[in-house]
CSV table of C-alpha atoms and ligand atoms in Angstrom, one decimal:
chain,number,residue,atom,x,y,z
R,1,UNK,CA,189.6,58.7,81.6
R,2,UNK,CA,189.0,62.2,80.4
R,3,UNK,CA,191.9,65.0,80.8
R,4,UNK,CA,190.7,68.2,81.0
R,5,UNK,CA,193.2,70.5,79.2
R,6,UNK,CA,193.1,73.1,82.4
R,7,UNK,CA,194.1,76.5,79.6
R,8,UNK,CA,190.3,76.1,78.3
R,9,UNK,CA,187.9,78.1,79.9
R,10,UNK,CA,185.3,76.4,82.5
R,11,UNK,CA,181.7,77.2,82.4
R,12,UNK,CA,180.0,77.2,86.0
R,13,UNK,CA,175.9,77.7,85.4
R,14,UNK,CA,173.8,79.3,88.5
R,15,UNK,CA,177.3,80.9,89.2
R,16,UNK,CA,175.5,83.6,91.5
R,17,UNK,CA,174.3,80.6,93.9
R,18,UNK,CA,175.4,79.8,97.3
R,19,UNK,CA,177.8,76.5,96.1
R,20,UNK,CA,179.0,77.8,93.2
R,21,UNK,CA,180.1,80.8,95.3
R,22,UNK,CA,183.5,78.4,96.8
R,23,UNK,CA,183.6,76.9,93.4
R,24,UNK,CA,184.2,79.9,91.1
R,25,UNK,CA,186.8,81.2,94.0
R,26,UNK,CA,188.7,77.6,93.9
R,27,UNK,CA,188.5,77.8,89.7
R,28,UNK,CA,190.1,81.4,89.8
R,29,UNK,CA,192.6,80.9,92.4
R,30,UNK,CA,193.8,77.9,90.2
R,31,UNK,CA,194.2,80.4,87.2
R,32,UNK,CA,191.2,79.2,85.4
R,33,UNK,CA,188.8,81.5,82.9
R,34,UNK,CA,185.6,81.1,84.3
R,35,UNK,CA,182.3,81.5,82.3
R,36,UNK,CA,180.0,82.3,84.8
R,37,UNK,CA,176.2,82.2,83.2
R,38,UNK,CA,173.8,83.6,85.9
R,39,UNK,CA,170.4,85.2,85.1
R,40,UNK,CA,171.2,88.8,86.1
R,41,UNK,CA,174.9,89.8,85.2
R,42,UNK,CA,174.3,93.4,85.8
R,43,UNK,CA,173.4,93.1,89.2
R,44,UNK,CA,176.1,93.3,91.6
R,45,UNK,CA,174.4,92.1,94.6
R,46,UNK,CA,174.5,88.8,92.5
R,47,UNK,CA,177.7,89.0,90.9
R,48,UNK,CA,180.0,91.5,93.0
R,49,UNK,CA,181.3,89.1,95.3
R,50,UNK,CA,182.4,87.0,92.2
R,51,UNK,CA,184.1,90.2,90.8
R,52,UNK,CA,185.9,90.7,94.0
R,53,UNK,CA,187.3,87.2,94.0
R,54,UNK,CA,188.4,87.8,90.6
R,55,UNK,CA,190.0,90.9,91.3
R,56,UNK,CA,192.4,89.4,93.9
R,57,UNK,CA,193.0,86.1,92.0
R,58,UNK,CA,195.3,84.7,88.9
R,59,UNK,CA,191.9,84.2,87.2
R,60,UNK,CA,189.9,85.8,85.4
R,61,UNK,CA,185.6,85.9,84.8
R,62,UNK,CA,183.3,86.4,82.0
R,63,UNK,CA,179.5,86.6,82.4
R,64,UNK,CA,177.0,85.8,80.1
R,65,UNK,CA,173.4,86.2,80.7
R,66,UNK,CA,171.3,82.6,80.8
R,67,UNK,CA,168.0,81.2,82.0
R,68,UNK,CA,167.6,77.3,82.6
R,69,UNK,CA,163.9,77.9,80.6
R,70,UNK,CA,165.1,79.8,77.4
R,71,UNK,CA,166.4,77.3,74.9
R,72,UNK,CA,170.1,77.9,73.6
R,73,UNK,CA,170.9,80.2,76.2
R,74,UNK,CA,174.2,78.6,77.2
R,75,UNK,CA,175.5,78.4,73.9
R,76,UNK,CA,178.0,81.1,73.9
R,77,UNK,CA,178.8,80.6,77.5
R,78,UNK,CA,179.9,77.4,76.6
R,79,UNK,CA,181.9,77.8,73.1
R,80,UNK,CA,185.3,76.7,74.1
R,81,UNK,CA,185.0,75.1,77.1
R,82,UNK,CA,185.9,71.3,77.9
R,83,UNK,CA,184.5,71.5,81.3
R,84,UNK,CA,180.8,72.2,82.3
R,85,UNK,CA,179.8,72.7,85.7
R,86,UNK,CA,175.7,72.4,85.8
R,87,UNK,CA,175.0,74.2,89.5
R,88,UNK,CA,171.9,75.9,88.4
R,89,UNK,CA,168.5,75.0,89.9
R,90,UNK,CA,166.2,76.3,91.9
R,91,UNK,CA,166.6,75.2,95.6
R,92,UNK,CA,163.6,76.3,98.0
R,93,UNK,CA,161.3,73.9,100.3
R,94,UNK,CA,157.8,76.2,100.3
R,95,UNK,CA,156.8,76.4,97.1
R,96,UNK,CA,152.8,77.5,95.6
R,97,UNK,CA,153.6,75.4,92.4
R,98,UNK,CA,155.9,73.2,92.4
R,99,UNK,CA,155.9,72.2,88.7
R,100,UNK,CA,156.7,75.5,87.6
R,101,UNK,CA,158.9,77.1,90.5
R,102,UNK,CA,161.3,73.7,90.8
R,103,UNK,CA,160.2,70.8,88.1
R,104,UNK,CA,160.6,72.7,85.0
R,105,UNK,CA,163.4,74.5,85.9
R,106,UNK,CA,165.6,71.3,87.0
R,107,UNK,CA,164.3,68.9,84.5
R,108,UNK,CA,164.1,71.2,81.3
R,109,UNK,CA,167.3,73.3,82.6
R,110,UNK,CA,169.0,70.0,82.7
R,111,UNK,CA,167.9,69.2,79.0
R,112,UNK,CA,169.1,72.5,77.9
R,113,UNK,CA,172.3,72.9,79.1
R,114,UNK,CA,173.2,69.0,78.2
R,115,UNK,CA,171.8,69.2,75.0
R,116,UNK,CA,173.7,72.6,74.4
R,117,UNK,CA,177.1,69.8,75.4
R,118,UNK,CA,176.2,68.1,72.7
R,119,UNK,CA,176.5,70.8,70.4
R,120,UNK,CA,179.5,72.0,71.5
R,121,UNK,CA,182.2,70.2,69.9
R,122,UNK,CA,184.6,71.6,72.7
R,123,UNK,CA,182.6,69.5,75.7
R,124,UNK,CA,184.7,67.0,77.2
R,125,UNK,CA,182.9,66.4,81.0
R,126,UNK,CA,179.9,67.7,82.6
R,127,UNK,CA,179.7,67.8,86.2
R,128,UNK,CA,175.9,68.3,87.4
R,129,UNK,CA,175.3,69.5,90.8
R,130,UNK,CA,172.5,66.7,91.6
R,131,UNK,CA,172.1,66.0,95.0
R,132,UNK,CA,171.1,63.1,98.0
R,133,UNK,CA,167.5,64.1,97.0
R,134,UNK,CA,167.7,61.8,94.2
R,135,UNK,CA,169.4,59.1,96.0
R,136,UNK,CA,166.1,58.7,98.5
R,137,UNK,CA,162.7,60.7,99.5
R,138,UNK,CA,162.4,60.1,103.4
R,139,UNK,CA,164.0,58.6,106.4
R,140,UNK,CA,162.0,55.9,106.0
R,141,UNK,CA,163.8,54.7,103.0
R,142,UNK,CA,167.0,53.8,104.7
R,143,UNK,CA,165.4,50.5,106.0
R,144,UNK,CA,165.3,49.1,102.1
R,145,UNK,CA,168.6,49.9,101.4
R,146,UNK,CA,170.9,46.7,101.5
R,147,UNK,CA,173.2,47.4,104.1
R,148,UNK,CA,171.0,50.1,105.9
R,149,UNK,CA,173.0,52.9,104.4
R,150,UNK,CA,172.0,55.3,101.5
R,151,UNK,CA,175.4,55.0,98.6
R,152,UNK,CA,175.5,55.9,95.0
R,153,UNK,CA,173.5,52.8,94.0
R,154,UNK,CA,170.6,54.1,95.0
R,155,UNK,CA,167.6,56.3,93.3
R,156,UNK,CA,165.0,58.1,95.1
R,157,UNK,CA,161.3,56.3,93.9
R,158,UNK,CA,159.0,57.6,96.0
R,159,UNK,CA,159.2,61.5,95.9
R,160,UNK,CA,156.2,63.0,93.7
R,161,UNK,CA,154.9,66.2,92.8
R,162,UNK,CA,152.7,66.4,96.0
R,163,UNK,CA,155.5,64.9,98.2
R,164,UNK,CA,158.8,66.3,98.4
R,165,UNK,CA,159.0,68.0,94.7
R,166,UNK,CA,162.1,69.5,95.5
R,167,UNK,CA,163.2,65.9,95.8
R,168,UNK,CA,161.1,64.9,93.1
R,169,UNK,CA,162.6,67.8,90.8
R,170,UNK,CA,166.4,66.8,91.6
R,171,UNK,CA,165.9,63.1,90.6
R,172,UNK,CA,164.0,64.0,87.2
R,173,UNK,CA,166.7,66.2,86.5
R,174,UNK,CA,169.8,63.9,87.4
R,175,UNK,CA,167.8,60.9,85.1
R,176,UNK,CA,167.6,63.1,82.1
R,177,UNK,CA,171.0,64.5,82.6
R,178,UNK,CA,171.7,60.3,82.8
R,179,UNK,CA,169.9,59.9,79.6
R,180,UNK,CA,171.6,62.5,77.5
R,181,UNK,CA,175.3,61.5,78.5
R,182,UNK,CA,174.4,57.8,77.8
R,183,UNK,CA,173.0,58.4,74.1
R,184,UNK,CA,176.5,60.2,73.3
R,185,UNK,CA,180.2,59.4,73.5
R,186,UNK,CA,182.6,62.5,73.2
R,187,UNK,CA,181.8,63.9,76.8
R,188,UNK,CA,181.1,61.7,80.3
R,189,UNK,CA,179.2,63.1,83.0
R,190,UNK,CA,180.1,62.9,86.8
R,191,UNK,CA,177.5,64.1,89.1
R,192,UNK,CA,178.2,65.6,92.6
R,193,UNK,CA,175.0,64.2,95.4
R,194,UNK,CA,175.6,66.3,98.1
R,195,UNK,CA,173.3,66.2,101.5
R,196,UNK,CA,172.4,69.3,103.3
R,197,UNK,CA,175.1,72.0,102.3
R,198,UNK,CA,176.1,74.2,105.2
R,199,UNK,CA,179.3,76.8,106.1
R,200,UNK,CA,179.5,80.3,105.2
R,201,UNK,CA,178.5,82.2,101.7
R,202,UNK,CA,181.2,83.7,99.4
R,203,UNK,CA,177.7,85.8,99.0
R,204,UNK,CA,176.0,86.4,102.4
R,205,UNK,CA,172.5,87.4,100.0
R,206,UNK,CA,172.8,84.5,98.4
R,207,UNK,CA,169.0,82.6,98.7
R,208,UNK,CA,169.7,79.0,99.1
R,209,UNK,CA,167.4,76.8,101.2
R,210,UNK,CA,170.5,75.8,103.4
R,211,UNK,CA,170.1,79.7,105.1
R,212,UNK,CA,166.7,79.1,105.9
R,213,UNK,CA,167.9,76.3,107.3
R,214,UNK,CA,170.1,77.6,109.8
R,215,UNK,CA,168.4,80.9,110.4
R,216,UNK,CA,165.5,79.9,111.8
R,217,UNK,CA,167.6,77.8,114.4
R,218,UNK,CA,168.0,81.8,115.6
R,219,UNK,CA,165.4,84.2,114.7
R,220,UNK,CA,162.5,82.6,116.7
R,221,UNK,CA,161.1,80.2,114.2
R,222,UNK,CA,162.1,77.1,116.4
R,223,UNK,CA,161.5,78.8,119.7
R,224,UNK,CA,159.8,76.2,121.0
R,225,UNK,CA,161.4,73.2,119.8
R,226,UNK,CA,163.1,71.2,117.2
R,227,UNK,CA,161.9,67.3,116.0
R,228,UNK,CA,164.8,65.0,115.9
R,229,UNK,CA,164.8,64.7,112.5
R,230,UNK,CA,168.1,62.6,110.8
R,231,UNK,CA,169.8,64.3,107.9
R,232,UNK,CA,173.1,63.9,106.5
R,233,UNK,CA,175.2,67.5,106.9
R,234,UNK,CA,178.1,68.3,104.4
R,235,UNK,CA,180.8,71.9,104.6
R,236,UNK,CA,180.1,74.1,101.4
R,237,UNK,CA,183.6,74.4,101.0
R,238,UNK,CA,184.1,71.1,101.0
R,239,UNK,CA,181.0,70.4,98.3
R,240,UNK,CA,183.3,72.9,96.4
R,241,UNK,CA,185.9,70.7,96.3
R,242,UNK,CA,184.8,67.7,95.4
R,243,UNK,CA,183.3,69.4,92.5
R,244,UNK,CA,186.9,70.8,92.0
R,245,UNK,CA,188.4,67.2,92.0
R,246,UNK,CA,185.2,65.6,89.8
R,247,UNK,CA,185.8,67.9,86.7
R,248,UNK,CA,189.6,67.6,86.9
R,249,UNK,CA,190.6,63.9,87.8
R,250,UNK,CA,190.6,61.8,84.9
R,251,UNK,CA,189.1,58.9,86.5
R,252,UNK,CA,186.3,60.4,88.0
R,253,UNK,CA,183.5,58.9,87.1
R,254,UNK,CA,179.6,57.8,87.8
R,255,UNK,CA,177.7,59.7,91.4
R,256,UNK,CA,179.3,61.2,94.1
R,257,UNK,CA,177.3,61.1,97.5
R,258,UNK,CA,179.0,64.0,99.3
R,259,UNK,CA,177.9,64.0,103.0
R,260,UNK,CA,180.3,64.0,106.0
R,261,UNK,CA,178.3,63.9,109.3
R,262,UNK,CA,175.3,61.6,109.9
R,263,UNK,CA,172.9,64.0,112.1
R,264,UNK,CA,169.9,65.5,112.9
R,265,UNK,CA,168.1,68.5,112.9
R,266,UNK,CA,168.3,68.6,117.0
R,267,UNK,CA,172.5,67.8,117.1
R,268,UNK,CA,172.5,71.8,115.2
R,269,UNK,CA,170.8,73.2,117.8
R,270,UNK,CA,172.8,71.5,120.4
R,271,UNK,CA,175.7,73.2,118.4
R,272,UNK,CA,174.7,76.5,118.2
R,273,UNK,CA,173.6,76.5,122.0
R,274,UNK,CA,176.7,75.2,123.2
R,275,UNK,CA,178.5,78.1,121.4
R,276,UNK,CA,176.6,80.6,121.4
R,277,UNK,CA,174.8,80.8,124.8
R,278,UNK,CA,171.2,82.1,125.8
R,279,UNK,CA,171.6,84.9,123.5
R,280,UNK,CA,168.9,83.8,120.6
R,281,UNK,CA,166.0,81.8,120.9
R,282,UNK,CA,167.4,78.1,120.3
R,283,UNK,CA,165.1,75.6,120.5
R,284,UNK,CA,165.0,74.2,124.2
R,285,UNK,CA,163.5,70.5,123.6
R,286,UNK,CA,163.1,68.4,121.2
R,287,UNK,CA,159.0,67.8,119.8
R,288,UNK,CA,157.9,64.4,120.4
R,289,UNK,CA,156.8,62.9,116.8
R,290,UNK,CA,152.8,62.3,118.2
R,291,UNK,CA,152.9,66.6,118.8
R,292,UNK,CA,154.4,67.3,115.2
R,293,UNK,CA,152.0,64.6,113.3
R,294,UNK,CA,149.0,66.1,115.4
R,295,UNK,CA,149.7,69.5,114.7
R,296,UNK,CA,152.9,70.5,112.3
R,297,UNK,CA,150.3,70.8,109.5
R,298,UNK,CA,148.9,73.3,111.2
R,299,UNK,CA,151.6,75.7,111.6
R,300,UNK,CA,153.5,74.4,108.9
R,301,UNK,CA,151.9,73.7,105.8
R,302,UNK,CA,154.3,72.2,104.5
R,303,UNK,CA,155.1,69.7,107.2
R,304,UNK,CA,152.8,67.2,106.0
R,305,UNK,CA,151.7,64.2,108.3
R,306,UNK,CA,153.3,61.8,105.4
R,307,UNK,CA,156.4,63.6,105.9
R,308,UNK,CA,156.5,63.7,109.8
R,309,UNK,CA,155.7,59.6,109.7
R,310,UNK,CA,158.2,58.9,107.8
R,311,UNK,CA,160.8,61.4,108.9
R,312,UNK,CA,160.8,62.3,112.1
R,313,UNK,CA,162.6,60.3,115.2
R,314,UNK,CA,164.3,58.5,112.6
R,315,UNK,CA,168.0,58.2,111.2
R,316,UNK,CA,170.0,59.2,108.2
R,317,UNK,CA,173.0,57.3,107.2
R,318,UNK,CA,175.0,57.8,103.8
R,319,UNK,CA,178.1,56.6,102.5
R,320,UNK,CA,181.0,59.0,101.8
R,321,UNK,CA,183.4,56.1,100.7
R,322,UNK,CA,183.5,56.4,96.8
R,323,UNK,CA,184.2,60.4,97.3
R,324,UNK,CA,186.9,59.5,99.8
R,325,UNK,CA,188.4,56.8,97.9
R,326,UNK,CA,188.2,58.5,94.1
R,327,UNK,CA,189.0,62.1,95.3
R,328,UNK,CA,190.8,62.0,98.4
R,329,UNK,CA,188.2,64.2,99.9
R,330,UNK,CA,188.6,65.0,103.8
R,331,UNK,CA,185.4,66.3,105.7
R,332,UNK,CA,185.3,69.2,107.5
R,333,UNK,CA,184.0,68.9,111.4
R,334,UNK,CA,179.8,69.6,111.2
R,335,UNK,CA,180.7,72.4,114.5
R,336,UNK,CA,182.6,74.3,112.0
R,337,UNK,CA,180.3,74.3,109.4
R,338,UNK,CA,177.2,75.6,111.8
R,339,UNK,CA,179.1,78.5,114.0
R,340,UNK,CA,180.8,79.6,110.9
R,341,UNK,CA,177.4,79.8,109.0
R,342,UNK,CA,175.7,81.2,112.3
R,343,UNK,CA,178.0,84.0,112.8
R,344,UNK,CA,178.2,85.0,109.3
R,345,UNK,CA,174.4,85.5,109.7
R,346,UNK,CA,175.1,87.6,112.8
R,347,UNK,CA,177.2,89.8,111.2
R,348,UNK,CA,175.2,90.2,108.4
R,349,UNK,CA,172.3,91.1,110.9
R,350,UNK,CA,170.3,88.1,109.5
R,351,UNK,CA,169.1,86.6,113.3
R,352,UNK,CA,169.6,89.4,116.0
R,353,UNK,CA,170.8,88.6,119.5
R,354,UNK,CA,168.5,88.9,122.2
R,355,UNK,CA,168.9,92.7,124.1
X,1,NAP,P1,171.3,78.7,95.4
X,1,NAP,O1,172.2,79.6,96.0
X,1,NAP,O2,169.8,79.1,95.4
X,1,NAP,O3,171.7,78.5,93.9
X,1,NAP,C1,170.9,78.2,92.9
X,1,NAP,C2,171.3,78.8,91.6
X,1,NAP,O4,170.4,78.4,90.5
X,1,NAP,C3,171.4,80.3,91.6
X,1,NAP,O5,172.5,80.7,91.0
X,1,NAP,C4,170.1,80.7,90.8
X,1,NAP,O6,170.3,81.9,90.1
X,1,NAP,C5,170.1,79.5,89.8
X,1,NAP,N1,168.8,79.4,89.2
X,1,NAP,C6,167.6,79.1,89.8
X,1,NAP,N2,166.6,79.2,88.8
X,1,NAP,C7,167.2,79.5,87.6
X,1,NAP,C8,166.7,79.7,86.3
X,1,NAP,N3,165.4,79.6,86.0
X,1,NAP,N4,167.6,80.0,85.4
X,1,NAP,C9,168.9,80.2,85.7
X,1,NAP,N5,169.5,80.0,86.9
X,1,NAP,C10,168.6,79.7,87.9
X,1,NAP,O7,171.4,77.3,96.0
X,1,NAP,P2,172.6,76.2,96.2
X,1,NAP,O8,172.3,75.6,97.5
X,1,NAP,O9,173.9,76.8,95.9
X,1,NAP,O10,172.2,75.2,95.1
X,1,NAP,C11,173.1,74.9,93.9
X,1,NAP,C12,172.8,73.5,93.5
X,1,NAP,O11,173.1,72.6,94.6
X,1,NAP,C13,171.4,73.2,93.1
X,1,NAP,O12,171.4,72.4,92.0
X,1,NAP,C14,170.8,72.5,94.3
X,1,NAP,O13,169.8,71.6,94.0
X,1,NAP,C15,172.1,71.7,94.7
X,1,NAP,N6,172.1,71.2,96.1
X,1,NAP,C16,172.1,72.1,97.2
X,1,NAP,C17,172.1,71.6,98.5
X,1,NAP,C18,172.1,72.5,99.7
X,1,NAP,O14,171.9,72.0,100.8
X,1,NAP,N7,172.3,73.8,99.5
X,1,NAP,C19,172.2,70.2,98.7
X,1,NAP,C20,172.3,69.4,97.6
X,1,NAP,C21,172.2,69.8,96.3
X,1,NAP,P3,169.9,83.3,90.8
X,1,NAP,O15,171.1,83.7,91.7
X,1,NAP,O16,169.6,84.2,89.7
X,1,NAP,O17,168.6,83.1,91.7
């Protein structure tokens, strides 16, 4: 049972990013101090949505500049502080080198800002942003799980540098961040395993992988189809929450998978048609899995034959119970989520409707 004495101030890392966005605005409309420790404080097109929300809010915000690679850098971000949230890591699917554009940063970032805890005499809780990447690799996985279901008890062993390194990078991270709490006792750590994140951005330039996502449901990339490929969908605002409630409820403890719709890539564009008509090119059938294994590599080099066989034309299923149960979380309807996100991207001029 940790209590979090809520007058201390609350450090949010990667508080520029796309989830920490709803975060920052839930911590300051509660009153809270927020250290925010982002890697360019004096750029506004990463930080001036977070001084608006300040502006209009009973909290207040403090930045301090921080890299997940340069040793000590969250050390005065984080004097005072009781509560950590760790957000920051790099989140991108087409990477040249994976080892230095995701591993390092996760895994050593980790290290350094949990290592900085212990330091900090202040620390009482971390909350890592970790993610369902660490909980399993592929589709393929869900048929060894006991009960046919991905939940908190499970680790992802089969992700590698060469397959899935973003997958790979989040469960390297989320062990080390295991190991660290474990060889201490004055703070616990309670991490947040969200699916895919989607909803609108408190920061429409924000460069999370969950825009690409979405976008190219619109600006042509999927034109000609989609492969039904299962994935487990979760609200931002709602991942924002749950974060909320993990650093604040004494008895949160352990993983949190945070995932409220069991879908597929081919159920999005099924939304977005139905609610936004013929006016962008939405994908108008779904790819047979023989099409994507003989020639996804081809356009797509990172649509690897491994990952089509064990991917695609198959299921995702996770268990939101423990998040339910522990945090009273409710989850926001997956429509929501997708036309919200869409037409934020319209009006940003992201994806452009047909003339
Ligand atoms: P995002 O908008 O790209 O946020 C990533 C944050 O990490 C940004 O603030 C970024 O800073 C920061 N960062 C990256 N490399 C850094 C470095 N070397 N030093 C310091 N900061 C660095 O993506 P997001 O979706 O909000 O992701 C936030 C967290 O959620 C990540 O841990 C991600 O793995 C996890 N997650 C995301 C999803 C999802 O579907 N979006 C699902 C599960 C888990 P800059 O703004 O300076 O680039």
């Amino acid at each position: 049972m940790t209590e979090i004495d809520t007058s201390a101030p609350v450090l949010v890392t990667g508080a520029s990013g796309y989830i920490a966005g709803w975060l920052v605005a839930r911590l300051l409309s509660e009153g809270h101090t927020v250290h925010a420790a982002v890697r360019s404080p004096d750029d506004p097109t990463k930080v001036g949505h977070l001084d608006e929300m300040a502006r209009d809010s009973s909290g207040s915000i403090r930045y301090f500049g921080a890299d997940l690679l340069r040793p000590g850098s969250y050390a005065e971000a984080m004097q005072d502080c009781e509560l950590v949230f760790h957000t920051a890591s790099p989140f991108m699917s087409k990477v040249e080198d994976p080892i230095k554009q995701l591993i390092e940063p996760a895994q050593l970032g980790t290290r350094n800002v949990l290592e900085q805890a212990n330091g900090v005499a202040s620390v009482r809780r971390v909350v890592l942003t970790s993610s369902c990447a660490a909980i399993y690799s592929d589709n393929s996985n869900l048929a060894e799980t006991p009960n046919g279901v991905f939940t908190e008890e499970i680790w992802n062993t089969s992700s590698s540098v060469d397959h899935q390194p973003y997958s790979y990078s989040k469960t390297l991270a989320e062990r080390e961040a295991w190991r660290i709490a474990d060889a201490q006792e004055r703070w616990d750590l309670v991490t947040v395993n969200p699916s895919i994140v989607l909803g609108p951005s408190k920061n429409p330039r924000a460069s999370s992988e969950s825009f690409n996502m979405v976008k190219q449901f619109g600006d042509g990339t999927l034109k000609t189809g989609v492969p039904r490929m299962g994935f487990g969908f979760v609200d931002v605002r709602d991942v924002a929450e749950v974060h909320y409630r993990a650093g604040f409820t004494p008895a949160a403890s352990g993983r949190y998978l945070v995932s409220g719709h069991d879908s597929d890539l081919a159920e999005i564009g099924v939304i977005l048609r139905a609610s936004f008509g013929d006016r962008f090119p939405f994908p108008p059938r779904i790819l047979p899995k023989w099409l994507l294994w003989l020639v996804g590599p081809m356009f797509n080099k990172w649509l690897t034959r491994k990952i089509v066989s064990r991917n695609v034309d198959l299921p995702w299923r996770g268990d939101h119970g423990k998040a339910k149960r522990d945090l009273g979380i409710e989850f926001r309807p997956l429509k929501e989520s997708v036309v919200e996100f869409f037409q934020q991207m319209i009006d940003i001029g992201a994806v452009k409707a047909r003339a």
